mmCIF file of N, CA and C in Angstrom:
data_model
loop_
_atom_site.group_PDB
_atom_site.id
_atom_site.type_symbol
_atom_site.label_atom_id
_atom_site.label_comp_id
_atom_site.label_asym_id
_atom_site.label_seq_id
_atom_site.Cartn_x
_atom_site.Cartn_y
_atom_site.Cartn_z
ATOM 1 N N UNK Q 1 3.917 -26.331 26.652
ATOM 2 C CA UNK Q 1 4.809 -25.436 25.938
ATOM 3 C C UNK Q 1 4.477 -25.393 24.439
ATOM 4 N N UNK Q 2 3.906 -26.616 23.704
ATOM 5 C CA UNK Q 2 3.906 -26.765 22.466
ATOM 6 C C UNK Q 2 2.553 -25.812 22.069
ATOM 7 N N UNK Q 3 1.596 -25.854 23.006
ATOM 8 C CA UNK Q 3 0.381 -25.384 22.851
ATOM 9 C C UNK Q 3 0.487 -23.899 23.059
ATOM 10 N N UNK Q 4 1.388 -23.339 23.706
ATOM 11 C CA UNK Q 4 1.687 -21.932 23.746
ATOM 12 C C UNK Q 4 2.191 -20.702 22.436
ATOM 13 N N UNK Q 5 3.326 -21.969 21.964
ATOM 14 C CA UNK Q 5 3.742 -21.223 20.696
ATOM 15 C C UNK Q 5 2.559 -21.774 19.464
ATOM 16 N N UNK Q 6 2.233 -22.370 19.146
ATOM 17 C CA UNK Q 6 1.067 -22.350 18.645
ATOM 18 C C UNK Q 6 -0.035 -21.650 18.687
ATOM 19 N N UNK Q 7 -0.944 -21.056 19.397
ATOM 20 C CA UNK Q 7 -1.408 -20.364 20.041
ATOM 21 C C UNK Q 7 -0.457 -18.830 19.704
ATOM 22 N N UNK Q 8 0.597 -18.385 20.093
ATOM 23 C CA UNK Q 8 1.456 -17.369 19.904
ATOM 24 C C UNK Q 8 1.421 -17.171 18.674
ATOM 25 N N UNK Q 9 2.405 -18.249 17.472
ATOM 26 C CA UNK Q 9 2.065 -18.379 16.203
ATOM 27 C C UNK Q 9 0.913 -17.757 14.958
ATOM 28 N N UNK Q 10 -0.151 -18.675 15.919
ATOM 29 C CA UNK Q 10 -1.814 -17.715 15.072
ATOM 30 C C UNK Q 10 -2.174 -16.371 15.516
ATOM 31 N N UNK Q 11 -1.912 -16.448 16.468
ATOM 32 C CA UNK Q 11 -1.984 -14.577 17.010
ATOM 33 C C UNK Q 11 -0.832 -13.519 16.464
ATOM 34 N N UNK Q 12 0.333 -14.059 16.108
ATOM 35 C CA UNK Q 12 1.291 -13.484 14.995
ATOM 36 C C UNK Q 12 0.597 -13.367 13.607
ATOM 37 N N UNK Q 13 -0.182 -14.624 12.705
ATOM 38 C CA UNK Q 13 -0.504 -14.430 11.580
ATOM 39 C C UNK Q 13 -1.562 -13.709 11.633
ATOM 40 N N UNK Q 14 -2.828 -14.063 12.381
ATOM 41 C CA UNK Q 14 -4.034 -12.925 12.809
ATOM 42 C C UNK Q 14 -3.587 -11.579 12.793
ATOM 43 N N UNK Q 15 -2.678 -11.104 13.276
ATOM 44 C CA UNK Q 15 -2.091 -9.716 13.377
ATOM 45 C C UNK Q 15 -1.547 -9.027 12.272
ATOM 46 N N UNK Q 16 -0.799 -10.095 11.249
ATOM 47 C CA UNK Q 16 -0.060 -9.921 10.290
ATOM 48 C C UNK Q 16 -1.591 -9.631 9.047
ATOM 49 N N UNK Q 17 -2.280 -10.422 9.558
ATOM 50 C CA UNK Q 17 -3.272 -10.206 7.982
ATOM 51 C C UNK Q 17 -4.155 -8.697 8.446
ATOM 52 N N UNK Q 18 -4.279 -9.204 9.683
ATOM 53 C CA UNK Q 18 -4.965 -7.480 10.065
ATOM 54 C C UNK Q 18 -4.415 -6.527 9.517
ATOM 55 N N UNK Q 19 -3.131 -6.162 10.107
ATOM 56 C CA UNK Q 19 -2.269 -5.529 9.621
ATOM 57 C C UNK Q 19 -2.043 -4.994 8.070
ATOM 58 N N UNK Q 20 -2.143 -6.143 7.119
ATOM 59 C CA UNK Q 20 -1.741 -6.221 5.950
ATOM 60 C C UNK Q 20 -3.296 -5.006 5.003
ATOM 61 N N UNK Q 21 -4.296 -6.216 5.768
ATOM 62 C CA UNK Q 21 -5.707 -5.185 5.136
ATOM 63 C C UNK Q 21 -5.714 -4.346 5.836
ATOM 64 N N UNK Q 22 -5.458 -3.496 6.786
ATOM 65 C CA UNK Q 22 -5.157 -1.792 7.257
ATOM 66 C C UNK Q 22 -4.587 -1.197 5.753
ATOM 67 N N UNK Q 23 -3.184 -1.784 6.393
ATOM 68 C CA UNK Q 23 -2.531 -1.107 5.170
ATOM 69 C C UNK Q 23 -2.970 -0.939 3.483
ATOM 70 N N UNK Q 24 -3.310 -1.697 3.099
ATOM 71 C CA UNK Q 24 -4.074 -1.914 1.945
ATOM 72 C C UNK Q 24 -5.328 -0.767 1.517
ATOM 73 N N UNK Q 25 -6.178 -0.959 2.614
ATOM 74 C CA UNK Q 25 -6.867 0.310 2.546
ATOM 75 C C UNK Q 25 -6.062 1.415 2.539
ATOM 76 N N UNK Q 26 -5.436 2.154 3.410
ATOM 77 C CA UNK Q 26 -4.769 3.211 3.478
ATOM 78 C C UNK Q 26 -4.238 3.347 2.110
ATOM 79 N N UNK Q 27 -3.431 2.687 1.315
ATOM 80 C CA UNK Q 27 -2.719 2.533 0.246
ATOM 81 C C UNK Q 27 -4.160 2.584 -1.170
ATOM 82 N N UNK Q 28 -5.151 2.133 -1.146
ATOM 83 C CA UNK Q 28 -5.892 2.272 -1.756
ATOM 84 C C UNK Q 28 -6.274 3.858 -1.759
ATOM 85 N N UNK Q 29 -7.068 4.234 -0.499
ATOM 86 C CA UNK Q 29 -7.588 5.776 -0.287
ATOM 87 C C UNK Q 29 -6.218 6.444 -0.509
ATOM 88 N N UNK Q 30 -4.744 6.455 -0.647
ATOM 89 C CA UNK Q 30 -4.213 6.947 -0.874
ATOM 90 C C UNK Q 30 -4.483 7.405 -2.659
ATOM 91 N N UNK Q 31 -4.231 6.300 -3.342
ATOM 92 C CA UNK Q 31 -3.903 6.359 -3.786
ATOM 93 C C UNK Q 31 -4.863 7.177 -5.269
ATOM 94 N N UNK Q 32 -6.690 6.841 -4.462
ATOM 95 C CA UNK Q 32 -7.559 7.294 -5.119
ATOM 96 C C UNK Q 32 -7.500 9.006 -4.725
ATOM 97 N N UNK Q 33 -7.260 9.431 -3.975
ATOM 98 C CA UNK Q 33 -6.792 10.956 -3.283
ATOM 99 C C UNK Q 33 -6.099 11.112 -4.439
ATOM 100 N N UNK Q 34 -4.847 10.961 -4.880
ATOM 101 C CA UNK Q 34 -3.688 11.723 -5.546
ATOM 102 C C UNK Q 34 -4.009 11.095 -6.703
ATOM 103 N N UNK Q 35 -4.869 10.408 -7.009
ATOM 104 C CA UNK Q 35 -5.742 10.729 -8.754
ATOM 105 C C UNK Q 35 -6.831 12.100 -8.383
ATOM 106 N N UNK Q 36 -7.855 11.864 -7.404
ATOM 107 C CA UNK Q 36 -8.454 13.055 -7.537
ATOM 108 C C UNK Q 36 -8.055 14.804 -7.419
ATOM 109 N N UNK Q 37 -6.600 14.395 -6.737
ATOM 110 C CA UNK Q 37 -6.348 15.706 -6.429
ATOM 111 C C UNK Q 37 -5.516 16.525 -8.208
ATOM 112 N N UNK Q 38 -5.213 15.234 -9.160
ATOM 113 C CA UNK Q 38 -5.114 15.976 -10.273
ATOM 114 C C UNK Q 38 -5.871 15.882 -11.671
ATOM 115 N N UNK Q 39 -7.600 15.623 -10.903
ATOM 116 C CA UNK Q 39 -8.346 15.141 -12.079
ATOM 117 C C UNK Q 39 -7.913 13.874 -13.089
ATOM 118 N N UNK Q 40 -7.248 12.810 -12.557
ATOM 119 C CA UNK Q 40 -7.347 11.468 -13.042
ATOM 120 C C UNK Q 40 -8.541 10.210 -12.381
ATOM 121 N N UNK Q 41 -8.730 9.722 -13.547
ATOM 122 C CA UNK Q 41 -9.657 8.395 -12.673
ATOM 123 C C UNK Q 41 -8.605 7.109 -12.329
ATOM 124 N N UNK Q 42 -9.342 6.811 -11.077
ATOM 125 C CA UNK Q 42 -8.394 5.794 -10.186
ATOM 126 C C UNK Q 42 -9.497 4.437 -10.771
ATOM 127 N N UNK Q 43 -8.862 3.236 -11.566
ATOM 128 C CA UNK Q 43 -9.521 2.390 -12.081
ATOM 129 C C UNK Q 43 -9.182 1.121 -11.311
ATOM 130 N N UNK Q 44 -10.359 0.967 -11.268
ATOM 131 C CA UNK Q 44 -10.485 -0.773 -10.469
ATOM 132 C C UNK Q 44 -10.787 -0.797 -8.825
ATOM 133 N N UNK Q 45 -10.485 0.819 -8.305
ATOM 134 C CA UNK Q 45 -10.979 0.755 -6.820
ATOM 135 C C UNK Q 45 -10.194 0.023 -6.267
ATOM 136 N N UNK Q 46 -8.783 -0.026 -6.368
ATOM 137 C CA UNK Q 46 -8.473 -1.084 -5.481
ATOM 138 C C UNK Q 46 -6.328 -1.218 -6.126
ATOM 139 N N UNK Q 47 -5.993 -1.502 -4.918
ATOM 140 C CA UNK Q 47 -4.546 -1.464 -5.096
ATOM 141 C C UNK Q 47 -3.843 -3.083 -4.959
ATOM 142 N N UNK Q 48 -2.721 -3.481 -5.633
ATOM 143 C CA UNK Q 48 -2.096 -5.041 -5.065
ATOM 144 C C UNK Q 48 -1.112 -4.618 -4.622
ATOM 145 N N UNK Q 49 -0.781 -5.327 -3.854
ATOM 146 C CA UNK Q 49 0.623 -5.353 -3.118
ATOM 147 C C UNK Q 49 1.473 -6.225 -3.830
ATOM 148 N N UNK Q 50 3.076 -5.296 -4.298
ATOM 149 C CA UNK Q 50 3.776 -5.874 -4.969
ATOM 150 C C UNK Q 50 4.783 -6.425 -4.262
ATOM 151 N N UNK Q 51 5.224 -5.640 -2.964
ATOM 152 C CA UNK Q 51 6.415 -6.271 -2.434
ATOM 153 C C UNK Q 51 6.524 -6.072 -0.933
ATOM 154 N N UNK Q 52 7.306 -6.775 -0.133
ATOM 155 C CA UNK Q 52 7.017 -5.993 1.422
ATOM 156 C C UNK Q 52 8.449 -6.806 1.971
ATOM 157 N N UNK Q 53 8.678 -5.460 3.055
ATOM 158 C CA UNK Q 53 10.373 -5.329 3.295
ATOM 159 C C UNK Q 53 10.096 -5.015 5.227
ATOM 160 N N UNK Q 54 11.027 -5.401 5.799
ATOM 161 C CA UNK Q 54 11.642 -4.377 6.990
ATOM 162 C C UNK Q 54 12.737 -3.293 6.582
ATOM 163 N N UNK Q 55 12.180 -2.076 7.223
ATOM 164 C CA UNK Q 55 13.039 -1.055 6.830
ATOM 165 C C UNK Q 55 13.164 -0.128 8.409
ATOM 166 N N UNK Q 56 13.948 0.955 8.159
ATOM 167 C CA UNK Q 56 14.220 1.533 9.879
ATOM 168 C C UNK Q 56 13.783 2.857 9.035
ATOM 169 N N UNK Q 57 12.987 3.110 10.093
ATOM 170 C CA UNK Q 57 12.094 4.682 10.065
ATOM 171 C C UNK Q 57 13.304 6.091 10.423
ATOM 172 N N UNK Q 58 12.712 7.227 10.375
ATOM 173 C CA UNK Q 58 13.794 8.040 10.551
ATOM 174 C C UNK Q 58 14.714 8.046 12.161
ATOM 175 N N UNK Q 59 13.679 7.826 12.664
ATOM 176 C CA UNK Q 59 14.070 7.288 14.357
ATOM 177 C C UNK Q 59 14.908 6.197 14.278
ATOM 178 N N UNK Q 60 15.212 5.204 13.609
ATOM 179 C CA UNK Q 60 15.377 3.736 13.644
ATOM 180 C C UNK Q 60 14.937 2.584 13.966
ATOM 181 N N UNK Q 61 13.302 2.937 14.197
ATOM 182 C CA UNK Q 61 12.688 1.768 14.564
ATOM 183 C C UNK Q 61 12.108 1.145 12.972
ATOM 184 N N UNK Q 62 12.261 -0.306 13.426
ATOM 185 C CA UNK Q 62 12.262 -0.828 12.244
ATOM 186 C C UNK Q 62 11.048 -1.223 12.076
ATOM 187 N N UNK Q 63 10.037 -1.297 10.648
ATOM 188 C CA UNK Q 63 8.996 -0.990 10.594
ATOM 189 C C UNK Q 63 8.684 -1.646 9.105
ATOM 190 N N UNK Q 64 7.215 -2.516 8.656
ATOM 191 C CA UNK Q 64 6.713 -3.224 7.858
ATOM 192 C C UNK Q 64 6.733 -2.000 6.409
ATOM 193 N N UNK Q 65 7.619 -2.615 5.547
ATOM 194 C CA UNK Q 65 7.176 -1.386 4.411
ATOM 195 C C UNK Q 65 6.723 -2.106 2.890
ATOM 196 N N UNK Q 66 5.876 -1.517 2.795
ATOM 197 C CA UNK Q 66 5.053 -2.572 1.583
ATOM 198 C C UNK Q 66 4.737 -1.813 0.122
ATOM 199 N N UNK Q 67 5.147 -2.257 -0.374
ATOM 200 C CA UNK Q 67 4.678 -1.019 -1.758
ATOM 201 C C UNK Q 67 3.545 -1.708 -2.846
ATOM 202 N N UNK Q 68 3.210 -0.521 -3.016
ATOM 203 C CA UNK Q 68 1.469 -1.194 -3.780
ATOM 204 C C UNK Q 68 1.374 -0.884 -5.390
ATOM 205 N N UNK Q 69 0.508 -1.432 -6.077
ATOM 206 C CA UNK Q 69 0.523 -0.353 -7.016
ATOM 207 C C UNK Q 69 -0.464 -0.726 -7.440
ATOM 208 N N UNK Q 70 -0.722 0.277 -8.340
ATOM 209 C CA UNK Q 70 -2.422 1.088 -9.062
ATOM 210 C C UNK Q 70 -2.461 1.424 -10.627
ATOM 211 N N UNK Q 71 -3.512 1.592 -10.676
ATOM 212 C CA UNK Q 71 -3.805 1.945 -12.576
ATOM 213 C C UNK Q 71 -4.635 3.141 -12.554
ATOM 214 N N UNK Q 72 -4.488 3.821 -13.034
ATOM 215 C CA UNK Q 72 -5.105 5.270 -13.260
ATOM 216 C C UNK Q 72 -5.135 5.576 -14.828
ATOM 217 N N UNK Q 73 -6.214 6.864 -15.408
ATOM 218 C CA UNK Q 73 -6.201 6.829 -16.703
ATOM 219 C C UNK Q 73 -7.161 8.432 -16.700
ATOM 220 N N UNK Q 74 -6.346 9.107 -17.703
ATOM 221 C CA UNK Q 74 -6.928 10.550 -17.794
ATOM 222 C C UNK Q 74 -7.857 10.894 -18.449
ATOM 223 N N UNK Q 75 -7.975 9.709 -19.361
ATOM 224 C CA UNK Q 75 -9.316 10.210 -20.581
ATOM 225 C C UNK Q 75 -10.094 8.646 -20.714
ATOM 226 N N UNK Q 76 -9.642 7.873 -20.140
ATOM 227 C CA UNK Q 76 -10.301 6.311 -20.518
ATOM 228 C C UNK Q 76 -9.840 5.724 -21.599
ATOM 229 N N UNK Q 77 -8.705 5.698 -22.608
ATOM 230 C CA UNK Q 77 -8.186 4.954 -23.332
ATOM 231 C C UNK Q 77 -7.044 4.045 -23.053
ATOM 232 N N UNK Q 78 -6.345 5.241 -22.070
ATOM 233 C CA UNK Q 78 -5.036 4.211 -21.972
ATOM 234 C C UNK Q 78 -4.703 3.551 -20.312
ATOM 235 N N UNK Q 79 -4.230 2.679 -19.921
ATOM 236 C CA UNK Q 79 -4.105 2.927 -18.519
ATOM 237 C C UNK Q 79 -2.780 3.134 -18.181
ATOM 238 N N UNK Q 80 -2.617 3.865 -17.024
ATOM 239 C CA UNK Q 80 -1.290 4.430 -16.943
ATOM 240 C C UNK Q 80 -0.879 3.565 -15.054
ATOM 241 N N UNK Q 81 -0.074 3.180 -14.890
ATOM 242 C CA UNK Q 81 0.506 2.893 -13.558
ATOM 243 C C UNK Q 81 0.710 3.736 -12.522
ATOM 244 N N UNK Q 82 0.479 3.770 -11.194
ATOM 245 C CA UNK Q 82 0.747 4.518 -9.838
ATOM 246 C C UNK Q 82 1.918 3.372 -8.818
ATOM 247 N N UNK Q 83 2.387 3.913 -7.667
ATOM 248 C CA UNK Q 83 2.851 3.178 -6.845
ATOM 249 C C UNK Q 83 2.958 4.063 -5.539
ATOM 250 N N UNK Q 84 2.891 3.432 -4.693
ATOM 251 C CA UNK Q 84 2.224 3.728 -3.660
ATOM 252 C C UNK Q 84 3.382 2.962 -2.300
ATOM 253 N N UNK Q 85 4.463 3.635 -2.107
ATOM 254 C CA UNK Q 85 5.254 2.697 -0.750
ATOM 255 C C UNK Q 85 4.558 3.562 0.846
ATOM 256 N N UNK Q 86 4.124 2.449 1.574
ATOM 257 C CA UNK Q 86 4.423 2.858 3.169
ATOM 258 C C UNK Q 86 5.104 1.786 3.750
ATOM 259 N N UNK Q 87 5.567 2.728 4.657
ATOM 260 C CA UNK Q 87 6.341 2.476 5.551
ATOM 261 C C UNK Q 87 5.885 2.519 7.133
ATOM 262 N N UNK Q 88 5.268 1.425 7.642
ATOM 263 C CA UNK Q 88 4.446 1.200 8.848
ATOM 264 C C UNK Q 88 3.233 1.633 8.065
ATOM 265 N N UNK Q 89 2.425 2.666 8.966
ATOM 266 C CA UNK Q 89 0.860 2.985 7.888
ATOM 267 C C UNK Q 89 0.964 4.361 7.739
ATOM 268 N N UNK Q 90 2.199 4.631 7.484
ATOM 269 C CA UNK Q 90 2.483 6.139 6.713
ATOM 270 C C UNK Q 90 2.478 5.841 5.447
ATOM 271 N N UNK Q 91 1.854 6.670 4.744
ATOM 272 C CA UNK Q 91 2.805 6.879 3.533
ATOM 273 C C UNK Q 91 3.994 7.598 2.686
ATOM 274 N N UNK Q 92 4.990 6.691 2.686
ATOM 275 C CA UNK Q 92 6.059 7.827 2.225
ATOM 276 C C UNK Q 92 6.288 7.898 0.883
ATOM 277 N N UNK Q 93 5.987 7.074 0.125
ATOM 278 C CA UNK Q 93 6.061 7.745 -1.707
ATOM 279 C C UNK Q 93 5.060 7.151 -2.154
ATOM 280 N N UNK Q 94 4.214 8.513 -3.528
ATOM 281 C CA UNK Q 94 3.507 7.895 -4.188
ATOM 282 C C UNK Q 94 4.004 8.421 -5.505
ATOM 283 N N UNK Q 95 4.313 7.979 -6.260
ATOM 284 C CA UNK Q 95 4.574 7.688 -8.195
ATOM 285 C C UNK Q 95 3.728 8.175 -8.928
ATOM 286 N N UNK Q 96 3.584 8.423 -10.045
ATOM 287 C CA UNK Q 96 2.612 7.962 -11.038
ATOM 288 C C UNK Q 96 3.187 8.405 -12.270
ATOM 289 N N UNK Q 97 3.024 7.084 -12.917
ATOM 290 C CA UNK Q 97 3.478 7.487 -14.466
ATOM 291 C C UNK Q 97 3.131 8.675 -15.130
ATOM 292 N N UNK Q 98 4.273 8.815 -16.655
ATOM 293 C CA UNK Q 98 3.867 10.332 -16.981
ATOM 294 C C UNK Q 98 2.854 9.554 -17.740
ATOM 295 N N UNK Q 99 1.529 10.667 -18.089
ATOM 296 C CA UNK Q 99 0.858 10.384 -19.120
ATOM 297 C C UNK Q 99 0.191 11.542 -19.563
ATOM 298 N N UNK Q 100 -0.372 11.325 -20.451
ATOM 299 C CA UNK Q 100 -0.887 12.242 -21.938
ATOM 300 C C UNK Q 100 -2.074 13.195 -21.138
ATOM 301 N N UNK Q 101 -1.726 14.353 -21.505
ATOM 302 C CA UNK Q 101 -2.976 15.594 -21.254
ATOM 303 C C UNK Q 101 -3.397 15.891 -22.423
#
């Protein structure tokens, strides 16, 4: 029995980190998309994860929601902040600070 949930256990965290780098990517290519789609540069290639929740989807199934965030910059002087929440491996909001044209 002891060897089962153990066994169960690492196949929970295995899943959980899988899981985590899915999402991460997605949240990254998100997030480099909606710099390119308004001529900003997405700096550093790469997003952190700031926080992560259970939340209930519009259905009510309850579902991993993690919010990320990013640095972006319009001319290369200043850097400006993004954020990036999904909810399972949707994405449902992305942010981005105001900054200077």
């Amino acid at each position: 029995m002891n060897d089962t949930a153990v066994v169960l256990l690492l196949l929970i965290i295995v899943w959980y980190w899988w899981d985590s780098a899915r999402a991460k990517e997605i949240a990254r290519h998100a997030g480099k998309k909606a710099c390119e789609d308004v001529d900003l540069q997405f700096l550093d290639d790469t997003v952190a994860r700031q926080k992560t929740w259970l939340k209930r989807n519009h259905r009510g199934r309850m579902l991993i929601c993690r919010s990320y965030y990013f640095e972006f910059t319009n001319r290369g002087d200043t850097r400006y902040k993004g954020k990036i929440i999904l909810l399972g491996k949707y994405i449902d909001t992305i942010q981005m600070q105001a900054y200077k044209i």
